[in-house]
XYZ file of C-alpha atoms in Angstrom:
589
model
C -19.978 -36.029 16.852
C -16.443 -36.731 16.854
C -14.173 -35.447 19.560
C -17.365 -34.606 21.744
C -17.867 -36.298 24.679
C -18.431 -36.352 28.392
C -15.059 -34.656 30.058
C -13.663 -32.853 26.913
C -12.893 -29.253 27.195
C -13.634 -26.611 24.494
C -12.134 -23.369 24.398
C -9.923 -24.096 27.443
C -12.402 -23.163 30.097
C -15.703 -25.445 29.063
C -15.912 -28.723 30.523
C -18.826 -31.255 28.681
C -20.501 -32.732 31.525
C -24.535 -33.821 30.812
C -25.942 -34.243 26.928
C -29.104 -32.413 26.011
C -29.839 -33.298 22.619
C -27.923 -34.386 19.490
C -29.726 -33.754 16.021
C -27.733 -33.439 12.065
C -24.887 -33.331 13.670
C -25.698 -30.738 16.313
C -25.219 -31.582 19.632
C -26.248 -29.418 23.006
C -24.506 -29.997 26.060
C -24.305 -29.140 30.070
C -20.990 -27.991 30.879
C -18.765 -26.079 33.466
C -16.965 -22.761 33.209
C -14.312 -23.192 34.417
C -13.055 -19.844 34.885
C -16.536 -18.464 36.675
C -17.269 -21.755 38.050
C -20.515 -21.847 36.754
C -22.902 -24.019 34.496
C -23.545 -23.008 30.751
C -25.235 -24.684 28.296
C -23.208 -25.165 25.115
C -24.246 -25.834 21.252
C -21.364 -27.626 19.490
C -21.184 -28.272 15.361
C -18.408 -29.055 13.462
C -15.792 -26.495 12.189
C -16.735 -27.546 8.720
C -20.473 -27.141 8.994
C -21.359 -25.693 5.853
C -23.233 -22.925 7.655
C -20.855 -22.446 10.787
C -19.604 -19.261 9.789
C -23.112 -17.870 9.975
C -24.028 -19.238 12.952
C -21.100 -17.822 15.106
C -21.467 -14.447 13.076
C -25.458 -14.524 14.201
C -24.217 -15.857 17.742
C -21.780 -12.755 18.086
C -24.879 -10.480 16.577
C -27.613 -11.817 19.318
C -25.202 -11.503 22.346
C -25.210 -7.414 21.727
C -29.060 -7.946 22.092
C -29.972 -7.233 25.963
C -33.461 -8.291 27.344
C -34.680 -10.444 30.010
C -37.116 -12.442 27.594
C -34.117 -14.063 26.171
C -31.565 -16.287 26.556
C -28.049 -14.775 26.729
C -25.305 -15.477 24.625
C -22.160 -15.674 26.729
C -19.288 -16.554 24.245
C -18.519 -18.301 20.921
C -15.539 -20.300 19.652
C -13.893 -22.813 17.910
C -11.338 -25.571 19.087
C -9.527 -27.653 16.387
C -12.520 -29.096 14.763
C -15.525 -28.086 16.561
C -17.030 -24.420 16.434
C -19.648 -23.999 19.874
C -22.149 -21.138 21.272
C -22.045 -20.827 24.959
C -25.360 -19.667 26.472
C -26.315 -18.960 30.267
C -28.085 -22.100 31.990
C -31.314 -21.797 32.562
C -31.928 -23.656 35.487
C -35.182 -24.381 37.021
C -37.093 -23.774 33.742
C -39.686 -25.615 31.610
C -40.235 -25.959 27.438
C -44.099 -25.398 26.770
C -43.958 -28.553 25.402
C -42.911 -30.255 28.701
C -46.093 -28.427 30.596
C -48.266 -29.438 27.887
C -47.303 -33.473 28.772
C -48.890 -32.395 32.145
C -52.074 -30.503 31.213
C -53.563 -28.086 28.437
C -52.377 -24.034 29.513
C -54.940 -21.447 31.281
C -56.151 -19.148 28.163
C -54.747 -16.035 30.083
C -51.523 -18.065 30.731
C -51.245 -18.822 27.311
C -51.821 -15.170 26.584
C -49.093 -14.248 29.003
C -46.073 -16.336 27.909
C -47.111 -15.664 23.890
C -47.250 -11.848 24.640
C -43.707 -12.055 26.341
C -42.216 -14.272 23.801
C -43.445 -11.817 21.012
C -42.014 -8.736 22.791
C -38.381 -10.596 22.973
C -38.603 -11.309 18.971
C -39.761 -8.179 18.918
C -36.388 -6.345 20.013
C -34.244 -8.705 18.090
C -36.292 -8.398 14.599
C -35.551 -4.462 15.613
C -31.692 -5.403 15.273
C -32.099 -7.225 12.149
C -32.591 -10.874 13.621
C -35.103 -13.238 13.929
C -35.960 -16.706 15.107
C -37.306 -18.795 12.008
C -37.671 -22.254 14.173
C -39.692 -21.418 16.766
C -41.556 -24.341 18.388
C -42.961 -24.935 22.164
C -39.639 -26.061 22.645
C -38.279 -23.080 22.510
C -40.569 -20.905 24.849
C -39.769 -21.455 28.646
C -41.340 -20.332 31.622
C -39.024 -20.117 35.084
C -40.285 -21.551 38.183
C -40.968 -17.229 38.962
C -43.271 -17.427 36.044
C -40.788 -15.599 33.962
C -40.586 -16.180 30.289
C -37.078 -16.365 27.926
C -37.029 -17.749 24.084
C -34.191 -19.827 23.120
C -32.878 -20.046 19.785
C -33.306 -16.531 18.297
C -30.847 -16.117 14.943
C -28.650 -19.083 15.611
C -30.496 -21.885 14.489
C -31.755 -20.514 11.558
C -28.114 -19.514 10.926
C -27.232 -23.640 11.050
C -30.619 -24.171 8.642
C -29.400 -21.597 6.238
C -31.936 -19.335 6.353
C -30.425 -16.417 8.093
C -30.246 -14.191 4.518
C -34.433 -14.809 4.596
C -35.864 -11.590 4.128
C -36.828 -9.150 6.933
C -40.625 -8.809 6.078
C -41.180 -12.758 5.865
C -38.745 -13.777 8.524
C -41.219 -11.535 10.642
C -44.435 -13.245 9.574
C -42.688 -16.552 9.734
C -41.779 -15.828 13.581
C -45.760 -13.967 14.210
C -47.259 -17.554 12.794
C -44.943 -19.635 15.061
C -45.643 -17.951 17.620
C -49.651 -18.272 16.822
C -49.046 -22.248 16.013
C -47.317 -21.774 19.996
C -50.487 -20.533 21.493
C -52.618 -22.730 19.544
C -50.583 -25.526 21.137
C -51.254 -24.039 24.809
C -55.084 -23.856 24.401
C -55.446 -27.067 22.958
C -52.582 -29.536 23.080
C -51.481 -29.972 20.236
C -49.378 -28.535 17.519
C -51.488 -27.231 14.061
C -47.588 -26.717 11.773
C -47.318 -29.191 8.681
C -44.022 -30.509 10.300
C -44.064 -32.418 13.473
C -42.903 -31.222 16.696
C -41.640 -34.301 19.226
C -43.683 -34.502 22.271
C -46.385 -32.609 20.600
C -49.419 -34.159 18.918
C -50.306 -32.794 15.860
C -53.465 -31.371 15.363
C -56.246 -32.709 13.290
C -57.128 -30.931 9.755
C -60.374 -30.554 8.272
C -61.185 -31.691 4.834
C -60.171 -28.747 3.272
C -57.101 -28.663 5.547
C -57.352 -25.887 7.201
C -56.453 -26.078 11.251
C -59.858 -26.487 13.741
C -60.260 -23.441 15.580
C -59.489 -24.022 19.457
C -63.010 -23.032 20.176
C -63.912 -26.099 18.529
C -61.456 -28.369 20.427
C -61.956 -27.471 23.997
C -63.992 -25.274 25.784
C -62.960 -21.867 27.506
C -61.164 -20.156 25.041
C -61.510 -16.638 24.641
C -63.030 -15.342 21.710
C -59.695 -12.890 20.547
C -57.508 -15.828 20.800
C -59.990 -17.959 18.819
C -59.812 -15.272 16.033
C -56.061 -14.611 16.055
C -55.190 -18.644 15.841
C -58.003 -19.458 13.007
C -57.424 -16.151 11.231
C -53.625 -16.214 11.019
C -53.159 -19.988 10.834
C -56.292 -20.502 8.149
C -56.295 -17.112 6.394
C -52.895 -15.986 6.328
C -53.701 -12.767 8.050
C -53.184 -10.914 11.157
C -50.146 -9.079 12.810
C -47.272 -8.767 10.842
C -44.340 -8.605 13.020
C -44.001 -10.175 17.166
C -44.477 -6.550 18.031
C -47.732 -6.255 16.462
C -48.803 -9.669 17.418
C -47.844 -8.489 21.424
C -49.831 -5.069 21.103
C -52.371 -7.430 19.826
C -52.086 -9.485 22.917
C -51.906 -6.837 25.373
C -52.821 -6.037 28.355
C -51.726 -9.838 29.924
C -50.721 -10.512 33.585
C -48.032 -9.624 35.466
C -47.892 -12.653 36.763
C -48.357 -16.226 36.320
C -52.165 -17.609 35.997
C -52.942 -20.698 37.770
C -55.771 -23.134 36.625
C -56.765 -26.046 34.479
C -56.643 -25.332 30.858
C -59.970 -25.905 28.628
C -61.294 -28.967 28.738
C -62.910 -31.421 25.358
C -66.515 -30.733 24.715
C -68.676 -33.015 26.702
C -66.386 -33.548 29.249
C -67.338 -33.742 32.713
C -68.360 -29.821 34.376
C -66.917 -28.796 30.249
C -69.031 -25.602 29.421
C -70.235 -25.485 25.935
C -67.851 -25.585 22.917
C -67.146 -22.065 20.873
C -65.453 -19.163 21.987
C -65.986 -17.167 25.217
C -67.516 -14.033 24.455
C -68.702 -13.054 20.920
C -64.741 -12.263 19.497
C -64.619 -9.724 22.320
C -61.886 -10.577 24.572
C -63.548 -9.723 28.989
C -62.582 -6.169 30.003
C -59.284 -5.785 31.587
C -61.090 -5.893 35.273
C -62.312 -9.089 35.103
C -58.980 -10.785 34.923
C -56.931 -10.212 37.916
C -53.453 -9.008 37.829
C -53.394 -7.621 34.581
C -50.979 -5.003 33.317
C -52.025 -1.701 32.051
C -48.358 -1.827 29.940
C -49.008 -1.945 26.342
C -45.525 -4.365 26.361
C -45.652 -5.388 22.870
C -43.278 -2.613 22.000
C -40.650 -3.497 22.515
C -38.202 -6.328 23.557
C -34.354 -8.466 22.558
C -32.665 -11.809 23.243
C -30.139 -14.174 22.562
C -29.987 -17.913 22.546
C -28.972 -21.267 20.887
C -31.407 -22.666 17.898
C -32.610 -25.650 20.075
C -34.681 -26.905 17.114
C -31.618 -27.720 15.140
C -30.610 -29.752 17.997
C -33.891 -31.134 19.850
C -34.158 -35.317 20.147
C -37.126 -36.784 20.456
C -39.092 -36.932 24.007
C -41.326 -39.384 25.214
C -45.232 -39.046 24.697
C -46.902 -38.753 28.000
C -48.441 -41.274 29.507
C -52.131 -40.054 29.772
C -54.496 -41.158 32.558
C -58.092 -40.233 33.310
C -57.737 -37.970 30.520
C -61.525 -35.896 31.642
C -60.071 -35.458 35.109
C -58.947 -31.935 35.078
C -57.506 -32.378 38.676
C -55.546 -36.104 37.613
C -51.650 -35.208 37.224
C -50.039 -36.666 34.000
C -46.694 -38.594 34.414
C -44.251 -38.694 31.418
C -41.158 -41.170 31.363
C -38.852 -39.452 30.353
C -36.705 -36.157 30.268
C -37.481 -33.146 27.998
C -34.409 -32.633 26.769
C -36.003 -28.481 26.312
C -35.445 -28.450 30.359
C -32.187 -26.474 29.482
C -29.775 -26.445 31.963
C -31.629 -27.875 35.167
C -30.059 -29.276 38.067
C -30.543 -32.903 38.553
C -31.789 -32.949 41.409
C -34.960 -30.639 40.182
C -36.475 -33.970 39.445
C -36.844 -34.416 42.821
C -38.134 -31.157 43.865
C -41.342 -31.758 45.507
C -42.141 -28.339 44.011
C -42.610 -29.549 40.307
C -45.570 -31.533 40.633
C -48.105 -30.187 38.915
C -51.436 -28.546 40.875
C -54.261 -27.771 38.401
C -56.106 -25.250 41.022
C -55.174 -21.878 41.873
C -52.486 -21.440 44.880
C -54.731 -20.992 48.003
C -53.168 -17.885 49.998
C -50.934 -19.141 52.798
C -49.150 -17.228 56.094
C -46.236 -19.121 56.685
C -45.036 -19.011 60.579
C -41.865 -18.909 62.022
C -41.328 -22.678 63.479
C -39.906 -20.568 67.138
C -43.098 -19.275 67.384
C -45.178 -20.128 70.264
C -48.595 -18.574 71.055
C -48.761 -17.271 75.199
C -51.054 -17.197 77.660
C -52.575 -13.937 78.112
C -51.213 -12.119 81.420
C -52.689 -12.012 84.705
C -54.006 -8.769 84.931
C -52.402 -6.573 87.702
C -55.508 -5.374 89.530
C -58.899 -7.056 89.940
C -61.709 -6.377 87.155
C -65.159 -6.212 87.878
C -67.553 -4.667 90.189
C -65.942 -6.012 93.654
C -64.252 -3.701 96.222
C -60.224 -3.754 95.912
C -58.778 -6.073 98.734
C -56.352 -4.344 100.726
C -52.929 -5.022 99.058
C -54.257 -3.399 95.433
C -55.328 -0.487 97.015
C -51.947 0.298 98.847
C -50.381 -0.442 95.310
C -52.492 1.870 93.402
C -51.824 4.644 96.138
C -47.809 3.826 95.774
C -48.068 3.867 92.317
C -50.155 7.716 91.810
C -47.781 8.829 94.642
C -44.816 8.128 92.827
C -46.384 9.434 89.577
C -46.618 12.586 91.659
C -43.147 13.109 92.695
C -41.975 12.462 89.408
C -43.929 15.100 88.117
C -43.038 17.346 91.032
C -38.849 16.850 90.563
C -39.507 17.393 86.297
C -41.231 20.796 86.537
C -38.799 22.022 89.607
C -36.068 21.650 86.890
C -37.946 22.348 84.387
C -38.837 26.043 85.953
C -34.962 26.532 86.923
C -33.545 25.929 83.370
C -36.436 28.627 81.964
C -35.153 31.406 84.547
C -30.931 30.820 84.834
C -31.264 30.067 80.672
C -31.206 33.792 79.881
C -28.320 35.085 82.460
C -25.042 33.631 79.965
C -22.552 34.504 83.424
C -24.246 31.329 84.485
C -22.626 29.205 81.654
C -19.356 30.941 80.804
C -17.925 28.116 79.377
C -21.079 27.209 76.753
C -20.744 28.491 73.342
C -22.233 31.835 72.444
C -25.225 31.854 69.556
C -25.025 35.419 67.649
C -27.865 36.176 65.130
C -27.633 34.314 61.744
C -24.491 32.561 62.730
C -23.404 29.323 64.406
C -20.375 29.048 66.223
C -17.829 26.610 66.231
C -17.974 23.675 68.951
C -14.940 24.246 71.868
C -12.004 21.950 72.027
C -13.558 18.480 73.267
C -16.964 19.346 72.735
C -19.689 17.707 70.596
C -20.803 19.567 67.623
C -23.806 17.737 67.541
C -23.543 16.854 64.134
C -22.854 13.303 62.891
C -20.134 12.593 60.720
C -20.758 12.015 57.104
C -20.334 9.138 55.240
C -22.401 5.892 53.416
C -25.258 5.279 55.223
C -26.271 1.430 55.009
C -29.691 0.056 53.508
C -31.421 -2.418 54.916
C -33.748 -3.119 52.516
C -35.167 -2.162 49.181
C -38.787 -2.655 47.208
C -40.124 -0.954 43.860
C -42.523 2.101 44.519
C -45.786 2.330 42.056
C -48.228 4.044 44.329
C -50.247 5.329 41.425
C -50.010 1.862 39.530
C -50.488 -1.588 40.687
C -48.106 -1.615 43.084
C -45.172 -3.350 41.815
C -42.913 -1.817 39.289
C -40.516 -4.835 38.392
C -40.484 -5.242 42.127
C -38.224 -8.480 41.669
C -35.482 -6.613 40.701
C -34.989 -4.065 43.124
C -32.757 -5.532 45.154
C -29.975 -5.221 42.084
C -29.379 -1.258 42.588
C -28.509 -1.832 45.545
C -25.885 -5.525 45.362
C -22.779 -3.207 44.617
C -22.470 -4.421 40.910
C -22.704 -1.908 38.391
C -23.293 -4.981 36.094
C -27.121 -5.436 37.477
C -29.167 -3.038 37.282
C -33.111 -2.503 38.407
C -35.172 -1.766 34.961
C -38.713 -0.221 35.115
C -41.712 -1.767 32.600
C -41.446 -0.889 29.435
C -43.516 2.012 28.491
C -45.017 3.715 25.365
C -43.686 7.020 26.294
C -41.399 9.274 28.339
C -44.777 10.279 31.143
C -45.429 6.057 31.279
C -48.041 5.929 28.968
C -50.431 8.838 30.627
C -51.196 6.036 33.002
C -49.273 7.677 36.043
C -47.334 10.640 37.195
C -44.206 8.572 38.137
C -43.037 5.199 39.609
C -39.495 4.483 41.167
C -37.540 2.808 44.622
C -37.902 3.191 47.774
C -35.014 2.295 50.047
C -35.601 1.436 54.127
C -32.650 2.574 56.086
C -33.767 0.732 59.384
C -34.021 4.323 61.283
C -34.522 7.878 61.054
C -30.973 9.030 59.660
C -29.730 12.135 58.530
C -29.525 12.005 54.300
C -27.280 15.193 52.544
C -26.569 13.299 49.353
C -28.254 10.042 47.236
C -25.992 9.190 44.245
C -27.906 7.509 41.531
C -25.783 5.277 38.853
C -28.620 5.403 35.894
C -28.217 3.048 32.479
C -29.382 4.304 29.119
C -30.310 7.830 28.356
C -31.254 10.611 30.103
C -33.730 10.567 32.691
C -35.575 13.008 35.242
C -35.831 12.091 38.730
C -36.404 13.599 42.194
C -35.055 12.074 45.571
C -36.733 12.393 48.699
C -36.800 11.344 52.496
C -39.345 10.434 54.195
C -40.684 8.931 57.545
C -43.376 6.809 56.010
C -43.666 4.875 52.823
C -45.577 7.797 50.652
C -44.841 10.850 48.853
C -47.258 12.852 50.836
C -45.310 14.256 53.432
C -41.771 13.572 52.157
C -39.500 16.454 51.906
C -37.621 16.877 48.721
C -34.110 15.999 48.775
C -33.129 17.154 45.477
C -33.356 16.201 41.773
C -31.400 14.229 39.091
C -31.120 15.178 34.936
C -28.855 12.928 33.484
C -27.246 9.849 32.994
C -24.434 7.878 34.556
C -23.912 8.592 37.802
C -26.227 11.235 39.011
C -26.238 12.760 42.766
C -28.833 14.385 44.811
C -27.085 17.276 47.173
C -29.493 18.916 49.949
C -27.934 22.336 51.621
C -28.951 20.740 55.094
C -29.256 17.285 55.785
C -32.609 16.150 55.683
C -33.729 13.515 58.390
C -36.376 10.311 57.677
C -36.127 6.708 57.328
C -37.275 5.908 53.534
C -35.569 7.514 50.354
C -37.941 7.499 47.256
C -36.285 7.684 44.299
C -39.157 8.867 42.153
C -38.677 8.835 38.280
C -40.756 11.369 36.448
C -38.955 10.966 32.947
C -38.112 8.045 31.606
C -35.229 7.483 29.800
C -36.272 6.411 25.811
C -34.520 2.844 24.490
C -35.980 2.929 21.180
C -39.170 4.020 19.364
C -42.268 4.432 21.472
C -40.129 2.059 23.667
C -39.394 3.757 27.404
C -37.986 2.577 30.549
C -35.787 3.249 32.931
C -32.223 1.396 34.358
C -30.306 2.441 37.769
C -27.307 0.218 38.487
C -26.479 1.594 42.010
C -27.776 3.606 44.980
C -25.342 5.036 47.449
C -26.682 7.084 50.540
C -24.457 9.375 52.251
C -25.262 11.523 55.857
């Protein structure tokens, strides 16, 4: 494109510096903000792009759509002749067509990302927008196992079909994502137009798409049905949110393993579906979340398929060895905004097994001989020296004890004579009095108290309760914010009486107030201190109904070294859509 290059600045601030892709006149690049002095990834077309108006309108439209599932739109301009969208970097992350070069996906991974992906279309077909484009390029999974769709509204906008209607934009998006997971159980892709990097898949006769059941082995028999129903018969879900209730329950967390494997391959079970179209009981996968998370979701990214290049194929060795690693030659250009150096990151290469369990030491540490013991053991008679220490030892036991209960006994019989103390302060029934000049009142002076650390509290779940973003209510930006799971309604889904934080303050300290900055609506929750890590026990602090900041007052100040913040009312974001936000926690004494 002309006037786009290496070096050039756009919009005063964003410096090209790396090219992605370049397709009809659609180019993606790496560049620097200038101002924030941080990567972005930026999406320039020409000023004159017949639809460039649209795409900066659905740009501007998608950045007032917030959730983590999608890439965030940061700003949108033109300079002179070239309009761009300016989109967070997303460093560190992989297309699902780059993991595909490397191996097939686990069925519940595949399960996983699809169900996340739907539930971030899901929130922006909510607001009126919708993908249209979506292709494994366009799905990415974080080194965290985290999943964000790029390319929501904005590419279609460059395509021209951002005036499609609502009802068919949705089924358009609900069979991409399908042809996506069809792609992650088997390898290749099953649209009628090509996707680079991706095989395409073979048709039958009557040209209708093989079921993955009948390509590899391992594939559970829900998935099975969704792919050959909604790719063959035109049926199925509707809408991404339908599609992810569909999906749901999925794992919290990535799933590690080979994907299926070709029928006859070596240790390949038979071909056909796992399980008779019943998908295994939610106990027999691991990790699995009781959320029903497929209602609700949002986003905001860059179409990357009006401006993917072709990749290279990958290179394909031993192809029945499900523990051989795949090479490819060169660059996805889907890794969006990666360092360079994450080529060289010995943590990429791909491991086909499951992540033994490891316990990492501390290099200082240094395992000791066990000490000498102080007396003899055994049967033997004492030698002389350990009996004259054992007798110096109980005798000096006893005068301790002999000097503590002398003054012990003289405090209990001169404490009730007050001529004895004239100058001590005098205690009258129901009242305290004040402290005398250049005394101690005993009481410490009030003010923030400091946290030391901070971890999500589920006791009645599964134990984490976005547990990875805890630590923002407590990084002094009211900016970040720690958001619960998404939850059907205000009582989490019947599945639990509450869920919350839990802050460590290092010590036993004494807590009067906890002030609670909450996002969204209005929420219930109750504060307590504690000396352990449980409710049982706690005393109550006080509780919050509100939004905004919120404070927690106790009469007296209550003494322990854990505050639980426990929600008992979430706060509602949309229809049968519940969660709650908190920005900040401040603890005063």
């Amino acid at each position: 494109m002309e006037g786009i290059s290496r070096g050039v600045t756009l919009g005063g601030r964003y410096e090209l510096s790396r090219a992605l892709s370049s397709r009809d006149d659609v180019e993606q690049w790496i560049a620097t903000d200038s101002t924030l002095g941080r990567e972005v990834t930026i999406t320039c077309f020409a000023a004159d792009h017949p639809h460039a108006a649209a795409a900066l309108d659905s740009a501007r439209r998608i950045a007032g759509v917030e959730d983590h599932r999608l890439v965030r739109v940061l700003d949108v301009g033109t300079d002179e002749h070239v309009s761009f969208v300016v989109e967070e970097a997303v460093h560190h992350a992989t297309s699902v067509a780059a993991l595909l070069r490397e191996d097939r996906l686990p069925a519940e991974e595949v399960r996983r990302i699809i169900g996340e992906a739907a539930s971030g279309l899901e929130t922006a077909r909510a607001r009126g927008l919708h993908h249209l484009i979506l292709t494994p390029h366009h799905v990415l999974r974080a080194r965290d196992g985290s999943v964000q769709v790029s390319g929501v509204a904005i590419g279609a906008a460059l395509a021209g079909r951002d005036d499609d209607p609502s009802a068919g934009a949705s089924r358009d998006d609900v069979v991409a994502l399908v042809s996506v997971a069809y792609a992650g159980l088997t390898g290749e892709w099953p649209g009628s137009d090509e996707v680079p990097g991706v095989p395409s898949a073979e048709r039958r006769a009557d040209g209708q798409v093989t079921s993955p059941a009948e390509v590899v082995t391992g594939v559970p028999g829900d998935l099975d049905t969704l792919c050959r129903t909604t790719l063959n018969d035109d049926e199925g879900p509707l809408t991404p949110g339908e599609l992810a209730r569909q999906l749901s329950p999925w794992s919290s967390e990535q799933v590690y393993g080979a994907g299926g494997r070709e029928p006859g391959a070596p240790g390949a079970p038979a071909a056909g579906p796992s399980g008779n179209g019943v998908r295994p009981a939610s106990g027999s996968r691991p990790g699995l979340s009781g959320i029903k998370a497929g209602t609700a979701a949002g986003g905001a990214a860059v179409g990357a398929a009006a401006v993917r290049g072709p990749s290279a194929r990958a290179t394909r060795t031993t192809e029945d060895d499900p523990t051989m690693v795949r090479t490819f030659q060169e660059d996805d250009a889907t890794m969006i905004g990666r360092r360079p150096e994450f080529d060289e990151d010995a943590t990429t290469t791909y491991r086909p097994g499951p992540l033994p369990a490891r316990i990492d030491e501390d290099d200082d540490y240094e395992e000791l001989e066990p000490p000498i013991p102080l007396l003899n053991t055994g049967r033997e008679e004492p030698d002389r020296d350990s009996s004259r220490l054992a007798l110096g030892i109980v005798a000096g036991v006893v005068v301790i004890a002999l000097v503590l209960a002398f003054f012990g006994l003289r405090s209990i019989f001169s404490g009730g004579d007050d001529s004895n103390n004239p100058a001590g302060p005098t205690l009258q029934s129901g009242t305290t009095s004040a402290s005398q000049p250049g005394s101690s009142s005993g009481r410490p002076a009030s003010g923030p108290i400091a946290v030391q650390s901070i971890s999500s509290f589920d006791p009645e779940g599964r134990g984490n309760e976005k547990d990875e973003l805890a630590r923002l209510a407590i990084d002094g930006n009211p900016d970040t914010r720690w958001r619960s799971y998404i939850y059907k309604n205000e009582t989490f889904g019947g599945i639990k009486s509450g869920a919350g934080l839990i802050l460590n303050l290092g010590s036993a300290k004494d807590v009067r107030s906890v002030q609670v900055s909450i996002s969204g609506e209005t929420t219930d929750i109750t504060v307590y201190v504690s000396d352990e890590k449980r409710l049982s026990g706690a005393k109550e602090l006080g509780k919050i109904s509100g939004t905004g900041d919120q404070t927690a007052t106790a009469s007296q100040p209550v003494k322990g070294q854990y505050v639980i913040v426990w929600i008992t009312k979430l706060s509602q974001e949309q229809r049968r859509a519940f969660r709650d936000q908190i920005a900040e926690i401040k603890v005063s004494s």
